[in-house]
Coordinates of C-alpha atoms in Angstrom, one line a residue:
M1 CA 106.6 92.4 109.6
S2 CA 106.9 95.7 107.8
E3 CA 107.3 99.2 109.7
Q4 CA 104.4 100.8 107.6
P5 CA 101.3 101.6 109.4
S6 CA 98.7 98.7 108.3
D7 CA 95.1 97.9 109.0
V8 CA 96.2 94.6 111.4
T9 CA 95.3 94.7 114.4
T10 CA 96.4 92.2 117.7
Q11 CA 93.7 89.9 117.2
V12 CA 93.1 86.6 120.0
M13 CA 91.9 83.0 119.6
E14 CA 89.2 81.4 121.6
Q15 CA 91.0 79.7 124.5
P16 CA 94.6 80.3 125.7
A17 CA 97.0 77.2 125.5
K18 CA 100.1 75.6 126.9
L19 CA 103.2 74.0 125.2
E20 CA 103.8 70.6 126.8
Y21 CA 107.7 69.8 126.2
P22 CA 109.7 67.0 127.6
R23 CA 113.1 67.8 130.1
I24 CA 115.9 67.1 127.9
E25 CA 118.8 66.7 129.7
L26 CA 122.8 66.5 127.8
V27 CA 125.7 64.4 129.8
V28 CA 129.0 64.3 129.1
S29 CA 129.8 60.6 128.3
E30 CA 133.0 61.2 126.8
G31 CA 136.1 63.8 127.1
P32 CA 137.2 65.4 130.1
D33 CA 134.0 66.4 131.5
T34 CA 132.4 62.9 131.9
G35 CA 129.9 63.0 134.1
L36 CA 128.7 66.4 133.3
R37 CA 124.8 66.9 132.7
K38 CA 122.8 69.8 132.0
T39 CA 118.9 70.2 132.0
L40 CA 117.9 72.2 128.4
D41 CA 115.3 74.7 129.1
L42 CA 113.2 77.1 126.2
G43 CA 116.2 79.7 126.6
G44 CA 118.4 77.6 125.5
M45 CA 121.7 76.0 125.9
R46 CA 124.7 77.5 124.4
I47 CA 127.8 74.9 124.4
G48 CA 131.5 75.5 124.3
T49 CA 134.7 76.9 126.5
A50 CA 133.6 80.1 127.2
P51 CA 132.4 80.3 130.7
S52 CA 129.4 82.7 129.8
N53 CA 127.9 79.1 128.0
E54 CA 125.1 77.9 129.7
L55 CA 127.1 74.4 129.3
P56 CA 130.7 75.5 129.6
L57 CA 133.2 72.6 128.6
R58 CA 137.0 72.1 129.4
D59 CA 137.7 70.6 126.2
R60 CA 140.3 72.3 124.1
T61 CA 139.4 71.5 121.0
V62 CA 136.0 72.5 121.5
S63 CA 135.3 76.1 120.1
R64 CA 134.9 79.1 122.5
F65 CA 131.1 79.1 121.4
H66 CA 130.9 75.8 119.3
C67 CA 127.0 75.3 119.5
E68 CA 123.7 75.8 120.8
V69 CA 120.5 73.8 121.8
R70 CA 117.0 74.7 121.7
I71 CA 113.6 73.8 121.8
V72 CA 111.7 74.8 118.8
G73 CA 108.1 73.8 119.1
N74 CA 107.9 70.2 119.9
A75 CA 111.4 69.7 118.4
V76 CA 114.9 69.8 120.1
R77 CA 117.2 71.7 117.3
L78 CA 121.1 72.2 117.6
V79 CA 122.9 74.7 115.6
D80 CA 126.5 74.8 115.0
S81 CA 128.1 78.3 115.6
G82 CA 130.4 78.3 113.1
S83 CA 133.0 76.4 115.1
T84 CA 136.5 75.3 113.9
N85 CA 136.3 71.6 113.9
G86 CA 132.8 71.1 113.4
T87 CA 129.6 69.2 115.0
L88 CA 128.8 65.5 114.9
V89 CA 125.4 63.9 115.3
D90 CA 125.2 60.5 115.3
G91 CA 128.4 60.5 113.1
V92 CA 127.1 63.2 110.6
R93 CA 128.7 66.4 110.8
V94 CA 125.8 69.0 110.6
R95 CA 125.0 72.6 110.8
D96 CA 121.5 72.5 111.8
A97 CA 120.0 69.0 113.2
E98 CA 116.8 68.0 115.3
L99 CA 117.8 65.4 118.2
T100 CA 116.1 62.6 119.5
T101 CA 116.6 60.6 122.8
G102 CA 119.6 58.7 122.9
S103 CA 121.1 61.3 120.0
K104 CA 125.2 61.5 120.3
V105 CA 126.7 64.7 119.7
R106 CA 130.3 65.0 118.8
V107 CA 132.0 68.6 119.5
G108 CA 135.9 68.3 119.6
A109 CA 136.6 65.3 121.8
T110 CA 134.0 65.2 123.7
V111 CA 131.1 63.2 123.3
L112 CA 127.0 64.4 124.6
T113 CA 124.0 62.2 125.2
V114 CA 120.4 62.9 124.8
S115 CA 118.3 62.0 127.6
A116 CA 115.0 62.2 128.6
S117 CA 114.3 62.3 132.2
G118 CA 110.7 61.3 131.3
E119 CA 109.0 64.6 133.5
R120 CA 107.7 67.2 131.1
A121 CA 107.2 70.7 131.4
L122 CA 104.6 73.5 130.3
V123 CA 104.9 76.8 129.1
D124 CA 102.0 79.3 128.5
L125 CA 101.5 80.2 124.7
S126 CA 99.5 83.4 124.6
P127 CA 95.7 83.2 122.6
R128 CA 97.1 86.1 120.5
H129 CA 97.7 85.7 116.8
S130 CA 99.5 88.9 116.7
F131 CA 101.1 91.7 119.2
G132 CA 100.5 94.8 117.5
E133 CA 101.9 95.0 114.1
V134 CA 103.8 91.8 115.0
L135 CA 102.1 88.4 112.9
G136 CA 102.1 84.9 113.7
V137 CA 100.4 82.3 114.7
S138 CA 103.1 79.5 114.9
V139 CA 104.3 78.0 118.2
E140 CA 107.6 80.0 118.6
M141 CA 105.4 83.7 117.8
R142 CA 102.5 82.7 120.7
R143 CA 105.4 81.8 123.3
L144 CA 107.1 85.2 122.3
Y145 CA 103.5 87.3 122.9
A146 CA 103.4 85.5 126.0
I147 CA 106.4 86.8 127.2
L148 CA 105.9 90.3 125.6
E149 CA 102.0 90.0 127.8
K150 CA 104.5 90.0 130.7
I151 CA 107.2 92.5 130.0
A152 CA 105.6 95.4 128.2
P153 CA 103.9 97.1 131.1
T154 CA 107.0 97.5 133.2
D155 CA 110.4 99.1 132.3
T156 CA 112.6 96.7 132.5
T157 CA 115.5 96.4 130.1
V158 CA 115.2 94.1 127.2
L159 CA 117.4 93.0 124.8
I160 CA 116.3 91.1 121.6
Q161 CA 118.2 88.7 119.5
G162 CA 117.6 87.6 116.1
E163 CA 119.0 87.4 112.8
T164 CA 118.8 90.5 110.4
G165 CA 115.6 90.7 108.6
C166 CA 113.4 89.1 111.6
G167 CA 111.6 92.0 112.3
K168 CA 113.8 93.1 116.0
E169 CA 112.5 96.7 115.6
L170 CA 108.9 95.8 115.1
V171 CA 108.7 93.9 118.3
A172 CA 110.7 97.0 120.2
R173 CA 108.0 98.9 118.9
A174 CA 105.2 96.7 120.0
I175 CA 106.9 96.7 123.6
H176 CA 106.5 100.6 123.7
D177 CA 102.9 100.7 122.5
A178 CA 101.9 98.2 124.9
S179 CA 103.5 100.2 127.6
A180 CA 102.4 102.8 129.8
R181 CA 104.8 105.2 128.1
S182 CA 103.1 104.5 124.6
Q183 CA 102.5 108.1 124.4
Q184 CA 105.9 109.4 124.5
P185 CA 108.4 109.1 122.2
F186 CA 110.0 105.8 120.8
V187 CA 113.6 106.8 119.2
V188 CA 115.7 104.5 117.2
V189 CA 119.4 104.3 117.2
D190 CA 121.3 102.5 114.9
C191 CA 124.6 101.8 116.9
G192 CA 126.2 100.6 113.8
A193 CA 125.0 103.1 111.4
I194 CA 126.4 106.2 113.0
A195 CA 130.5 107.0 113.1
E196 CA 132.3 106.4 116.2
N197 CA 133.3 109.8 116.6
L198 CA 129.9 111.3 116.5
I199 CA 127.9 108.8 118.2
E200 CA 128.6 110.1 121.8
S201 CA 126.9 113.4 120.5
E202 CA 124.2 111.7 119.2
L203 CA 123.2 109.9 122.2
F204 CA 124.2 112.3 124.9
G205 CA 123.8 116.0 122.7
H206 CA 126.4 118.3 122.9
V207 CA 127.4 122.0 124.2
R208 CA 128.3 124.9 121.5
G209 CA 132.2 124.6 121.1
A210 CA 132.4 120.9 122.3
F211 CA 134.1 120.0 119.0
S212 CA 134.8 121.7 115.1
G213 CA 131.5 122.1 113.7
A214 CA 129.6 122.5 117.4
V215 CA 128.2 126.0 116.2
G216 CA 125.2 125.5 119.1
D217 CA 123.9 123.3 121.8
R218 CA 122.3 120.3 120.8
R219 CA 120.0 117.6 122.6
G220 CA 120.9 114.1 122.4
L221 CA 118.7 111.2 121.4
F222 CA 118.4 110.2 125.2
E223 CA 116.7 113.7 125.9
E224 CA 114.3 113.3 123.1
A225 CA 113.5 110.0 124.6
D226 CA 113.0 111.5 128.1
G227 CA 109.7 109.6 129.1
G228 CA 109.3 107.1 126.4
T229 CA 111.8 104.3 125.0
L230 CA 115.1 104.3 123.4
F231 CA 115.8 101.3 121.2
L232 CA 119.2 100.9 120.3
D233 CA 119.6 98.5 117.4
E234 CA 123.0 96.8 116.6
I235 CA 124.0 97.7 120.5
G236 CA 127.0 95.5 119.4
E237 CA 128.3 97.9 117.3
L238 CA 128.6 100.3 120.6
P239 CA 131.9 101.2 121.0
A240 CA 133.7 100.3 123.9
A241 CA 134.9 104.0 125.1
L242 CA 131.1 104.4 125.2
Q243 CA 129.8 101.7 126.8
P244 CA 130.9 103.0 130.3
K245 CA 128.8 105.8 130.2
L246 CA 125.4 103.9 128.6
L247 CA 125.9 101.5 131.5
R248 CA 125.9 104.8 134.0
V249 CA 122.9 106.1 132.4
L250 CA 121.3 102.4 132.7
E251 CA 121.8 102.5 136.5
T252 CA 121.3 105.9 137.4
G253 CA 119.5 107.6 134.3
D254 CA 122.4 110.6 134.6
F255 CA 124.8 111.8 132.0
E256 CA 126.8 114.7 130.5
R257 CA 126.5 116.4 126.8
V258 CA 129.6 116.5 124.9
G259 CA 132.0 119.8 126.2
S260 CA 129.4 119.9 129.6
S261 CA 130.4 119.3 132.9
R262 CA 126.7 120.0 133.7
T263 CA 124.9 116.6 134.8
R264 CA 121.1 115.8 133.3
H265 CA 119.0 113.1 134.3
V266 CA 116.3 111.0 132.1
N267 CA 113.4 108.8 132.5
V268 CA 114.5 106.6 129.8
R269 CA 113.5 102.5 129.0
I270 CA 116.0 101.2 127.2
V271 CA 115.3 98.0 124.4
S272 CA 118.4 97.0 122.6
A273 CA 118.7 94.6 120.0
T274 CA 121.5 92.2 118.0
N275 CA 122.5 89.8 115.7
S276 CA 125.7 89.1 116.9
N277 CA 126.5 86.6 119.9
L278 CA 127.1 89.0 122.5
G279 CA 129.2 86.5 125.0
E280 CA 131.1 86.0 122.2
E281 CA 131.9 89.5 122.2
V282 CA 132.4 89.8 126.3
A283 CA 134.6 86.7 125.9
A284 CA 136.8 88.5 123.3
G285 CA 136.8 91.7 125.3
R286 CA 135.2 93.8 123.3
F287 CA 132.0 94.2 125.3
R288 CA 131.4 95.0 129.0
Q289 CA 130.2 92.1 130.9
D290 CA 128.1 94.2 133.4
L291 CA 126.5 96.1 130.7
L292 CA 125.4 92.9 129.2
F293 CA 123.8 92.1 132.5
R294 CA 122.1 95.2 132.5
L295 CA 121.0 95.4 129.1
N296 CA 119.5 91.8 129.2
T297 CA 117.3 91.9 132.1
V298 CA 114.7 90.2 129.6
E299 CA 116.0 88.5 126.6
I300 CA 114.0 87.4 123.9
N301 CA 115.2 85.6 120.8
L302 CA 113.4 86.0 118.0
P303 CA 112.9 82.9 115.7
P304 CA 113.8 83.3 112.1
L305 CA 111.4 83.0 109.4
R306 CA 112.6 79.2 108.4
E307 CA 111.6 78.2 112.1
R308 CA 107.9 79.6 111.3
R309 CA 106.8 78.6 108.2
E310 CA 103.5 78.4 109.1
D311 CA 103.2 81.8 109.5
I312 CA 104.6 82.6 106.0
P313 CA 100.8 82.6 104.2
A314 CA 99.7 84.9 106.3
L315 CA 102.5 87.6 106.5
A316 CA 102.5 87.3 102.7
N317 CA 99.0 88.1 102.4
H318 CA 99.5 91.3 104.6
F319 CA 102.1 92.2 102.5
L320 CA 100.1 92.0 99.4
R321 CA 97.5 94.1 100.6
Q322 CA 100.0 96.6 102.0
H323 CA 101.8 96.5 98.3
A324 CA 98.6 96.7 96.0
Q325 CA 96.9 99.1 98.1
R326 CA 100.6 101.4 97.7
Y327 CA 100.5 100.8 94.2
R328 CA 96.7 100.8 93.5
K329 CA 96.7 97.1 91.8
N330 CA 94.0 94.8 92.2
I331 CA 95.3 91.5 93.4
A332 CA 93.8 88.8 95.3
G333 CA 96.5 86.4 96.2
F334 CA 99.3 84.2 94.9
D335 CA 98.8 80.9 92.4
A336 CA 99.6 77.7 94.0
A337 CA 102.9 77.4 92.5
A338 CA 103.9 80.7 93.8
L339 CA 102.5 80.1 97.4
Q340 CA 104.5 76.8 97.5
A341 CA 107.8 78.9 96.2
L342 CA 107.0 80.9 99.2
L343 CA 107.0 78.3 101.5
D344 CA 109.9 76.3 100.5
H345 CA 112.2 79.3 100.2
P346 CA 115.0 79.6 102.8
W347 CA 114.5 82.8 103.5
P348 CA 118.1 84.1 104.6
G349 CA 117.0 87.8 104.3
N350 CA 113.8 86.6 106.8
I351 CA 110.9 88.5 106.9
R352 CA 112.3 91.7 104.9
E353 CA 113.3 89.5 102.3
L354 CA 109.9 88.3 101.8
D355 CA 108.4 92.1 102.1
H356 CA 110.8 92.6 99.1
A357 CA 109.9 89.9 97.4
V358 CA 106.0 90.4 97.8
E359 CA 106.5 93.6 96.5
R360 CA 108.4 93.0 93.7
G361 CA 105.7 90.2 93.1
V362 CA 102.9 93.0 93.2
L363 CA 104.7 95.2 90.9
M364 CA 104.9 92.2 88.1
A365 CA 101.4 90.9 88.5
Q366 CA 100.0 90.6 85.1
G367 CA 96.7 89.2 86.5
E368 CA 94.4 88.7 89.6
K369 CA 97.0 86.7 91.1
I370 CA 100.6 86.6 91.6
R371 CA 102.8 83.5 89.5
L372 CA 105.9 81.8 90.7
G373 CA 107.8 83.8 88.1
E374 CA 106.7 87.3 89.6
L375 CA 108.4 86.8 92.8
G376 CA 111.8 86.9 91.5
L377 CA 113.1 84.2 93.8
R378 CA 116.0 82.2 92.4
I379 CA 115.2 78.8 91.4
D380 CA 118.3 76.2 90.2
R381 CA 116.8 75.5 86.7
D382 CA 119.7 73.7 85.3
A383 CA 119.2 70.5 87.9
T384 CA 117.0 68.6 85.8
S385 CA 119.6 68.8 82.7
R386 CA 122.2 67.6 84.8
I387 CA 120.2 64.7 86.1
E388 CA 120.4 63.0 82.6
D389 CA 123.8 61.8 82.9
M390 CA 124.2 60.6 86.1
S391 CA 123.5 56.7 87.4
L392 CA 121.0 55.7 90.0
E393 CA 123.3 56.2 92.6
D394 CA 124.3 59.4 91.7
V395 CA 121.3 60.8 91.2
E396 CA 120.3 59.9 94.9
G397 CA 123.2 61.9 96.1
F398 CA 122.4 64.5 94.4
L399 CA 119.2 64.6 95.6
I400 CA 120.3 64.3 99.2
K401 CA 122.9 67.1 98.9
K402 CA 119.8 69.5 97.3
A403 CA 117.3 68.0 100.1
M404 CA 120.7 69.0 103.0
A405 CA 121.4 72.6 100.8
R406 CA 117.6 73.2 100.6
F407 CA 117.4 72.8 104.1
D408 CA 119.9 74.4 105.4
G409 CA 121.9 70.9 106.5
N410 CA 118.3 70.2 108.9
V411 CA 118.7 66.5 108.7
S412 CA 114.8 66.1 110.1
Q413 CA 113.5 68.4 107.2
A414 CA 115.7 67.0 104.5
A415 CA 114.6 63.3 105.2
K416 CA 110.7 64.3 105.1
A417 CA 111.3 65.9 102.0
L418 CA 113.1 62.8 100.3
G419 CA 110.4 60.5 101.9
L420 CA 112.9 58.8 104.6
S421 CA 113.7 57.8 107.8
R422 CA 116.4 60.0 110.2
S423 CA 118.0 57.0 110.3
A424 CA 117.9 55.7 106.7
L425 CA 119.1 59.9 105.6
Y426 CA 121.8 59.1 108.1
R427 CA 122.9 55.9 106.6
R428 CA 123.1 57.5 103.5
L429 CA 125.2 60.6 104.3
Q430 CA 127.7 58.3 105.6
R431 CA 127.3 56.3 102.4
Y432 CA 128.2 59.0 100.2
G433 CA 130.7 60.9 102.6
L434 CA 128.3 63.9 103.2

C-alpha cells in the first residue's frame, strides 16, 4: 500500500461470495478451569489470565495475555503473544501454528482441546478486490472490505489494529473517503511522535500566554478536523493525563484550548490505530478501559502481509508502476526468481517493506524486468556450504530449522515446504529437540 495517489480505483468482481468456516470450540481439558469451553468466532480469541481476554484462565502459570487463536481464511491459527512459559501444540513449542480438530494446546498447566461442533457458519466476503487505495484479492482482504462497506458511511468510531507497515493509515483514509464526510478534512495525528508536553496543545489548541512560547491563539487538530475525520495513529502512546480529555470529546464533542476556560464544540469522527495490545495496556493501568470501549465500537484487525501472500504480486506490480513512473524508467515487471523471492520473503515490515524493496528494484534495474539481486532482499548464501560437512541426520535437522525460521514457526507452512505431513514434521521436531 502507498499513500501516494495512484491509478488504482475500486474494482468489483462479478459475484459476491461468502466464507464458510467450521464452528470451533476450545475446551479446557486439564487445569484449574477444566470443563470451561468457548466458541471461536471471526473476531478471534485471546487466552490468558487477564479478565479482558475472551478466554480468561485462573492458572497462575499462564501469562496475562498468553496467546491468541484466530480464523485466517479456512484455517485456525494460534499465535503465542510473547508468553513467559511458551505455548505447546501437540507437545511442540510453537510461536505460530495451525490448529486442527483434536489438537492439544498447552499453556502453563492448562491444556485446551480443539473441538469442532459439526456446525458451519457463513460470513460475507465483498466482491471487491480493492477499497479505495487499499488493494488485495485475498479472503482476508475481501472480508475486511465487507466490514468497511458497512461502517464507512456511518459516524461510528473505529479502532484499527495491525503490525507496523500494514497500511493502517491507508485504511483510515479509505473509511473517510467512503463516508459522507469525504469532502471535509482528514487530519492525521501520530500520538507517538509528539512530545508529551505538547500533545494537548496539538490536539486542542492554546491561547496566547498559555505557556512559554505561546505568542498567539492557535487552533488544535480537533478544530482543524471539524466536520471531518481525525485519525489518531498509535493511540496506545497517548499520555494517561490526556486520556480523560479525549474521552470527553468522544462523548460530548466539547473541549477547551490550553489556557482557556471557554468550552468549544466540534463534530469529528474518530478513527484510531495501534500496533500494541490495548487490552494489555488496560490491564497494566496505562490505558483507560472506558476510553478503549469508546474507541473500539468497531474493531478492525488488519492482517500482516505474510497472511495474505496471494496479494503480493498485485501489490508489487502496483508499486512498480508508481516508482517506474516516478523515476521515468521503462520496466515491465519481475523475472521469475525475483517474483518467487517476493512470495517467499517473511516481510517483517509488511507492505511498507515491500514498497521499499520494489522501489530499490526499480532504481537498480538494468533491464526491462527487475531481477532478484536488484531487490536487495537478505538471503542466506552460506547454507549450501555448511550442508557439505553434515551427516544425513544433521542435514535433515538443519533443513527443518531453516523451514521453521522461514515460516516464523508456522508448522503447517513448514511441513508443506518440506513435503511432509504435519504429524511427520511434529515427530521430527520432537526427535531433534526443536
